[in-house]
mmCIF file of C-alpha atoms in Angstrom:
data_model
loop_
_atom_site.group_PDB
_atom_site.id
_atom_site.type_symbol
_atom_site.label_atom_id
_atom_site.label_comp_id
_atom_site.label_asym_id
_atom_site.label_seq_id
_atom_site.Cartn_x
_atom_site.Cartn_y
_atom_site.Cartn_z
ATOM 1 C CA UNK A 8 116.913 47.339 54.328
ATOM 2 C CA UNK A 9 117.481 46.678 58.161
ATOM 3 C CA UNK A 10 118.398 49.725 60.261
ATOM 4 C CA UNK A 11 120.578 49.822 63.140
ATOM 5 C CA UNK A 12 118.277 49.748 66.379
ATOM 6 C CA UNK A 13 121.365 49.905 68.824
ATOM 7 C CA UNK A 14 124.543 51.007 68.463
ATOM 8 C CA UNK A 15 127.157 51.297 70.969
ATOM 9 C CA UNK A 16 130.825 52.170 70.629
ATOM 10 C CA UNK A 17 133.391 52.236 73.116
ATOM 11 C CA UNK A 18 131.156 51.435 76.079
ATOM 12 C CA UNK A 19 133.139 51.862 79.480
ATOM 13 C CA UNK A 20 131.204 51.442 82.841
ATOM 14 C CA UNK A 21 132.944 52.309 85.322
ATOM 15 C CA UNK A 22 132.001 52.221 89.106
ATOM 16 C CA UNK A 23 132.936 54.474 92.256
ATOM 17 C CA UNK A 24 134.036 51.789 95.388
ATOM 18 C CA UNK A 25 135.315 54.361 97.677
ATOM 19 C CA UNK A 26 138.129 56.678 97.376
ATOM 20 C CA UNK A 27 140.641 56.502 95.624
ATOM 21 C CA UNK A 28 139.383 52.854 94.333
ATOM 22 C CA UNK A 29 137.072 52.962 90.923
ATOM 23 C CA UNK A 30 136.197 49.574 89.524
ATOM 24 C CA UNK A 31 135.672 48.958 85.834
ATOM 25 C CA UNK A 32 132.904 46.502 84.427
ATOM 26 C CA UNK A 33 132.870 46.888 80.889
ATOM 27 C CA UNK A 34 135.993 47.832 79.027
ATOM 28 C CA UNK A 35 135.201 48.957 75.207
ATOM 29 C CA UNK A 36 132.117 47.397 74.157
ATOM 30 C CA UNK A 37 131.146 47.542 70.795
ATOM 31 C CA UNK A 38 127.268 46.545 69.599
ATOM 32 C CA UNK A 39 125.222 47.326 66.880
ATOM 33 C CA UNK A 40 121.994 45.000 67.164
ATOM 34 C CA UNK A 41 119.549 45.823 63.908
ATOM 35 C CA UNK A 42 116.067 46.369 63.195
ATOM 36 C CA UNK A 43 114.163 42.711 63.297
ATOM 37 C CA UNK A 44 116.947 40.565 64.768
ATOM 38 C CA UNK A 45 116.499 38.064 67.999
ATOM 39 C CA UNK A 46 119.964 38.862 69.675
ATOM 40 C CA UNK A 47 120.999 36.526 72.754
ATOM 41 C CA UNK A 48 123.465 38.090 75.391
ATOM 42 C CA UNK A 49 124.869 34.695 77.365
ATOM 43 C CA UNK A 50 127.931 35.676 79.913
ATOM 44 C CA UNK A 51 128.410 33.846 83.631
ATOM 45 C CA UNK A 52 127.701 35.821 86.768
ATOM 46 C CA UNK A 53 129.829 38.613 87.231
ATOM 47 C CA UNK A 54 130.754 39.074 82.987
ATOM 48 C CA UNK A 55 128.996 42.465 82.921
ATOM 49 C CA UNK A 56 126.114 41.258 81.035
ATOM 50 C CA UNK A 57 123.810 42.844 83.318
ATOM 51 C CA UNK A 58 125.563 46.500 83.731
ATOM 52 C CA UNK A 59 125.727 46.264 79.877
ATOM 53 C CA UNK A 60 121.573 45.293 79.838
ATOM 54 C CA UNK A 61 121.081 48.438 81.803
ATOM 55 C CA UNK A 62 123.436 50.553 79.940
ATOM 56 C CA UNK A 63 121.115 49.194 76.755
ATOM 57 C CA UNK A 64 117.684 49.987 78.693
ATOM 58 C CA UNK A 65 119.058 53.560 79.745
ATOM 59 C CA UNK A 66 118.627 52.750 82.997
ATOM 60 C CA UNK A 67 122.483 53.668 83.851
ATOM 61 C CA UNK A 68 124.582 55.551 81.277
ATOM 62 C CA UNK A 69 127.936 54.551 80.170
ATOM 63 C CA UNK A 70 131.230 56.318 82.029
ATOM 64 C CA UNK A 71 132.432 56.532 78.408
ATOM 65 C CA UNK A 72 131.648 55.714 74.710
ATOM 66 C CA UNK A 73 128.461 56.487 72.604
ATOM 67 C CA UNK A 74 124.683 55.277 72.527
ATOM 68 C CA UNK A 75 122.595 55.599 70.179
ATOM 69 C CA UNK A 76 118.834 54.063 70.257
ATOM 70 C CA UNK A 77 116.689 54.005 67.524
ATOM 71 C CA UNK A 78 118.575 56.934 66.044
ATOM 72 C CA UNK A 79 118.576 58.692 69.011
ATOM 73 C CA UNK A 80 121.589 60.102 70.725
ATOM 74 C CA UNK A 81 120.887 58.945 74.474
ATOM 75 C CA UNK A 82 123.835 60.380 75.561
ATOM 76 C CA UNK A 83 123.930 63.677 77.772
ATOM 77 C CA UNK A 84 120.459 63.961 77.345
ATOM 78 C CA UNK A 85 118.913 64.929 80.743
ATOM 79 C CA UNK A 86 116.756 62.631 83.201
ATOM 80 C CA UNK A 87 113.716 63.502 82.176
ATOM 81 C CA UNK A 88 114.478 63.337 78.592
ATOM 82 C CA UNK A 89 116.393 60.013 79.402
ATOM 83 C CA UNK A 90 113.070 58.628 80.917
ATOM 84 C CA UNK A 91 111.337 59.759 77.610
ATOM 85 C CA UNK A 92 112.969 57.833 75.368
ATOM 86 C CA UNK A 93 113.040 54.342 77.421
ATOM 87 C CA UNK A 94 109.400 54.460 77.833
ATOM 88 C CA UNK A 95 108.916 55.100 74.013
ATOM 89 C CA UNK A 96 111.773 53.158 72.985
ATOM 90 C CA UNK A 97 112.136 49.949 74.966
ATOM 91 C CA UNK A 98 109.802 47.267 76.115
ATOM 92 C CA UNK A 99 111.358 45.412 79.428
ATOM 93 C CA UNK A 100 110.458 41.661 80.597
ATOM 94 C CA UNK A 101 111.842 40.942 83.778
ATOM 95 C CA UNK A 102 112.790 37.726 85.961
ATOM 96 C CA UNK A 103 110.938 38.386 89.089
ATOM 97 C CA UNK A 104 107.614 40.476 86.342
ATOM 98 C CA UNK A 105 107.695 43.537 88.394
ATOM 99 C CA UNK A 106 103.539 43.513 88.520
ATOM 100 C CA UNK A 107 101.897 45.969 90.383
ATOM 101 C CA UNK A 108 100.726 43.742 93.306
ATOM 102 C CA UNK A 109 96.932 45.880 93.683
ATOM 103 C CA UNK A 110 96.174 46.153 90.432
ATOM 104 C CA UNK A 111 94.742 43.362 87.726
ATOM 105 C CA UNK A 112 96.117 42.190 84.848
ATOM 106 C CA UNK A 113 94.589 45.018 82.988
ATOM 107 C CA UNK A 114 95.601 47.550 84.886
ATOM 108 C CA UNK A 115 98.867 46.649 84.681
ATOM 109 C CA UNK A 116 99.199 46.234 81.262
ATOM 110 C CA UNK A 117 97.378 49.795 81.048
ATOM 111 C CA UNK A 118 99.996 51.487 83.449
ATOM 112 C CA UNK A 119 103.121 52.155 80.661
ATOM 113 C CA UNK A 120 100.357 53.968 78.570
ATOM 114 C CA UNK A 121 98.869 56.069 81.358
ATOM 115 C CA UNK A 122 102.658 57.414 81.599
ATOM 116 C CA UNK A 123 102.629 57.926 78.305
ATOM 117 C CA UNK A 124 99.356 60.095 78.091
ATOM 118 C CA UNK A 125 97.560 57.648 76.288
ATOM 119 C CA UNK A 126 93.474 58.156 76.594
ATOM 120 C CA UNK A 127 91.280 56.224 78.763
ATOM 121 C CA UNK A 128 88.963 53.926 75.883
ATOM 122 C CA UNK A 129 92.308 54.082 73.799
ATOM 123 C CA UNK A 130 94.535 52.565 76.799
ATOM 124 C CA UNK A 131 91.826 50.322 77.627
ATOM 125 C CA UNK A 132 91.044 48.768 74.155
ATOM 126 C CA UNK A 133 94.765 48.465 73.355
ATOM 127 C CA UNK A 134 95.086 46.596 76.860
ATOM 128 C CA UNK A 135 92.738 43.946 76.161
ATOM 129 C CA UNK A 136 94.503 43.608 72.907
ATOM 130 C CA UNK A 137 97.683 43.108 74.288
ATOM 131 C CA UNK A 138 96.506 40.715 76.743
ATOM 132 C CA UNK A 139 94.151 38.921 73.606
ATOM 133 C CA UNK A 140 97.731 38.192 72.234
ATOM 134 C CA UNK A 141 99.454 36.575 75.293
ATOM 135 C CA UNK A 142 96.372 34.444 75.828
ATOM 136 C CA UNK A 143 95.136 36.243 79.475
ATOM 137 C CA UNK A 144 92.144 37.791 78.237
ATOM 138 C CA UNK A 145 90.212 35.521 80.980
ATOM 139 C CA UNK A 146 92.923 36.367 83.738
ATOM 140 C CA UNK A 147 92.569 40.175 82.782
ATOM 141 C CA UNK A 148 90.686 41.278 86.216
ATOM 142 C CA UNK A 149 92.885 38.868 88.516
ATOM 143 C CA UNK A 150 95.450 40.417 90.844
ATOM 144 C CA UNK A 151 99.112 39.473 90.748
ATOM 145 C CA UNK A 152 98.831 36.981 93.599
ATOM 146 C CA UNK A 153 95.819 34.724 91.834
ATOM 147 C CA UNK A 154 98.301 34.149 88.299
ATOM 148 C CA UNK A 155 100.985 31.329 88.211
ATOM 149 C CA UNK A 156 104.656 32.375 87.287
ATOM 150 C CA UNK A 157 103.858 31.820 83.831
ATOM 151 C CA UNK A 158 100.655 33.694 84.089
ATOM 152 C CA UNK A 159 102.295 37.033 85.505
ATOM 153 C CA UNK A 160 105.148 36.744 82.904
ATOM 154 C CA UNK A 161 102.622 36.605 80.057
ATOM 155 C CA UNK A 162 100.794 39.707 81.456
ATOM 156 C CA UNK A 163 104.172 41.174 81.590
ATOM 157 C CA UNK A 164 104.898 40.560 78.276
ATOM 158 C CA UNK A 165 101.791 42.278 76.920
ATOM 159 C CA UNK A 166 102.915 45.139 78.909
ATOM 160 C CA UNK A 167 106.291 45.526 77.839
ATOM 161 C CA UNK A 168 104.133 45.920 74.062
ATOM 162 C CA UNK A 169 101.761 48.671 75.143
ATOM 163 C CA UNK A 170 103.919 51.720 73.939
ATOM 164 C CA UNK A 171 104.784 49.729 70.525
ATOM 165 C CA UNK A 172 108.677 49.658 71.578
ATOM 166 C CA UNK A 173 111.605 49.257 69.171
ATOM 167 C CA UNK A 174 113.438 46.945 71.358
ATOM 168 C CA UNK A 175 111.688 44.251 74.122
ATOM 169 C CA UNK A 176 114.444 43.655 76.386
ATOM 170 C CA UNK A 177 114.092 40.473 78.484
ATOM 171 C CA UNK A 178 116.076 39.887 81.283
ATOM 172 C CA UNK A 179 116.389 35.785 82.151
ATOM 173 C CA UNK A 180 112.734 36.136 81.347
ATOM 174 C CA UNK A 181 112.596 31.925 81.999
ATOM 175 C CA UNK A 182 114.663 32.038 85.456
ATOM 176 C CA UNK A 183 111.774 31.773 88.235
ATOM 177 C CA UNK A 184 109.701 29.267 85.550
ATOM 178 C CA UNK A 185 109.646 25.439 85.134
ATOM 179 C CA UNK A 186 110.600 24.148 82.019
ATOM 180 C CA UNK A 187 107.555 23.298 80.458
ATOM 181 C CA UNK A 188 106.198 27.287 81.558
ATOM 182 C CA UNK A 189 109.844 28.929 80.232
ATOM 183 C CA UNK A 190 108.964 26.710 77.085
ATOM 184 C CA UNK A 191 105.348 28.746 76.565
ATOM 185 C CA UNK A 192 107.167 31.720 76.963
ATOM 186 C CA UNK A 193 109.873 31.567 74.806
ATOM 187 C CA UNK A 194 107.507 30.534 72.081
ATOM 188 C CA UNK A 195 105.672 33.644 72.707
ATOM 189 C CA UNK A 196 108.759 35.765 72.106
ATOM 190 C CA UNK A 197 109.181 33.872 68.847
ATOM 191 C CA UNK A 198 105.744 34.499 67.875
ATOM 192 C CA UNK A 199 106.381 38.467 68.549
ATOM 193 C CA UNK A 200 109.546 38.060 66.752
ATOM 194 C CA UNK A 201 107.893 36.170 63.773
ATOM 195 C CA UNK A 202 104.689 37.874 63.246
ATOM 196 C CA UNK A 203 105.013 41.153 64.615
ATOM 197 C CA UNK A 204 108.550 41.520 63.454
ATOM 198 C CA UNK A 205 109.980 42.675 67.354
ATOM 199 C CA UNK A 206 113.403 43.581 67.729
ATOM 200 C CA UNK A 207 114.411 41.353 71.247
ATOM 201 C CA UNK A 208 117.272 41.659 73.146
ATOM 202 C CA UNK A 209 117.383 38.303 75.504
ATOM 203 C CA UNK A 210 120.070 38.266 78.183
ATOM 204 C CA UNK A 211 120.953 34.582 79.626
ATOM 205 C CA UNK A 212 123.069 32.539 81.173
ATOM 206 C CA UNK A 213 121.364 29.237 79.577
ATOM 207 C CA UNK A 214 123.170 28.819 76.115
ATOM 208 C CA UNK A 215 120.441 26.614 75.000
ATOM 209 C CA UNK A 216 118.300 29.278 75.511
ATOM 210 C CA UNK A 217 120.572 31.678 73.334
ATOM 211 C CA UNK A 218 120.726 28.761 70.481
ATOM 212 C CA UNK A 219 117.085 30.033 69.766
ATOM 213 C CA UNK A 220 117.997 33.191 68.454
ATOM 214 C CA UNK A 221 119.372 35.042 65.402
ATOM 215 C CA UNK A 222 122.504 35.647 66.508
ATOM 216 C CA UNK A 223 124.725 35.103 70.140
ATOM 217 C CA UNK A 224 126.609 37.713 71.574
ATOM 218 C CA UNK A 225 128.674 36.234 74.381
ATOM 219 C CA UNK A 226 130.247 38.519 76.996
ATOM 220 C CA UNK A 227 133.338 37.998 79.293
ATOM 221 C CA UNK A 228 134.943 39.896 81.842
ATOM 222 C CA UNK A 229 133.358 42.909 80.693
ATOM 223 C CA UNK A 230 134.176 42.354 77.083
ATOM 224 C CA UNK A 231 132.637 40.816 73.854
ATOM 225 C CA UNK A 232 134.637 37.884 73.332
ATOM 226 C CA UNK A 233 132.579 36.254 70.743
ATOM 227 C CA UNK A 234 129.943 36.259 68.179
ATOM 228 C CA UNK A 235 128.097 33.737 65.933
ATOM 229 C CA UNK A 236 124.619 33.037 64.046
ATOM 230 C CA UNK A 237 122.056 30.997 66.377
ATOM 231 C CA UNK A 238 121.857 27.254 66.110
ATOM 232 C CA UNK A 239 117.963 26.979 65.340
ATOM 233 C CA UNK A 240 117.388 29.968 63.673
ATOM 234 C CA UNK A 241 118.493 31.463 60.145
ATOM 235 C CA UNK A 242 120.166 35.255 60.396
ATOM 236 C CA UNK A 243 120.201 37.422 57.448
ATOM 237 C CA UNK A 244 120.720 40.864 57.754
ATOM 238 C CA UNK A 245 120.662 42.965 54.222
#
């Protein structure tokens, strides 16, 4: 039986513009996204998708409402403790890949585990693993700057995997590709999703993007205004 992976109630996010002026960007969201599924947040510019993406990475907390991540209550933990549990917990794939210019492929992929404590031969063999999976194995010793777009967000892919997350959380991980490139990728987060049985967590604006997945979550003005199965994809949750 699926397990809730997030669950958010009541999420407020609220920001500080200068006295006496606060301004609110998410007013009452409610989420529960569960163990397995391929959820697709699609919202315009400016609908709070983004503060919400954060709020689900624990890279901001919430002004108000409850989080909780993989069973875990991230709410008033401290920084540190905070920090923990989204390097454990979540896997991120970013836009713009967020490499490490100076260090290869490898390294790269080896950095989330060397935060984590993970041993030398044990960091490196998972590594080339990782990088096996994506199809980089003979890119693994080229820099950043030597790797297409595609290239770089394949290596960052394999590193949002080194920690075995619950959760990869790709933001518009298409947006700086071609189509044919953004095509590769998606299929790899399929192929996670399918064989490996990843929860992901894809924020978009492209709703033909979000027709891929289990199940669309659309946001709007800071509030869930819709949801609704995927249009290529069957979404069963028992």
């Amino acid at each position: 039986m699926a397990k809730p992976i997030i669950e958010m109630q009541g999420i407020v996010k609220r920001f500080f513009t200068g006295s006496p002026s606060e301004l609110e960007v998410l007013h009452g969201i409610d989420l529960t996204v569960w163990e397995g599924e391929f959820v697709a947040i699609v919202g315009a510019s400016g609908s709070g998708k983004s503060t919400l993406m954060n709020i689900i990475g624990a890279l901001d907390r919430p002004t108000e409402g409850t989080y909780r991540l993989d069973g875990e209550n991230v709410q008033g933990v401290n920084d540190r403790e905070l920090s923990r549990v989204r390097g454990a917990k979540i896997g991120f794939v970013f836009q713009t890949f967020n490499l490490i210019p100076r260090q290869t492929a490898l390294q790269n992929v080896e950095l989330p585990m060397l935060y984590a404590g993970v041993k030398g031969h044990a960091r490196r063999r998972r590594a080339w693993e990782l990088l096996d999976l994506v199809g980089m194995t003979d890119r693994a010793t080229h820099q950043p700057s030597e790797l297409s777009g595609g290239q770089k967000q394949r290596v960052a892919i394999a590193r949002s995997m080194a920690n075995d997350p619950a959760i990869l959380l790709a933001d518009e991980p298409t947006g700086a590709l071609d189509s044919v490139t953004g095509r590769l990728v998606m299929d790899l987060f399929h192929k996670l999703h399918r064989e490996q049985g990843k929860t992901i967590v894809l924020i978009t604006h492209s709703s033909e993007l979000a027709e891929e997945c289990q199940r669309i979550v659309t946001i709007k003005d800071g509030r869930i205004c819709g949801q609704r199965q995927g249009g290529k994809a069957s979404y069963a949750v028992s």
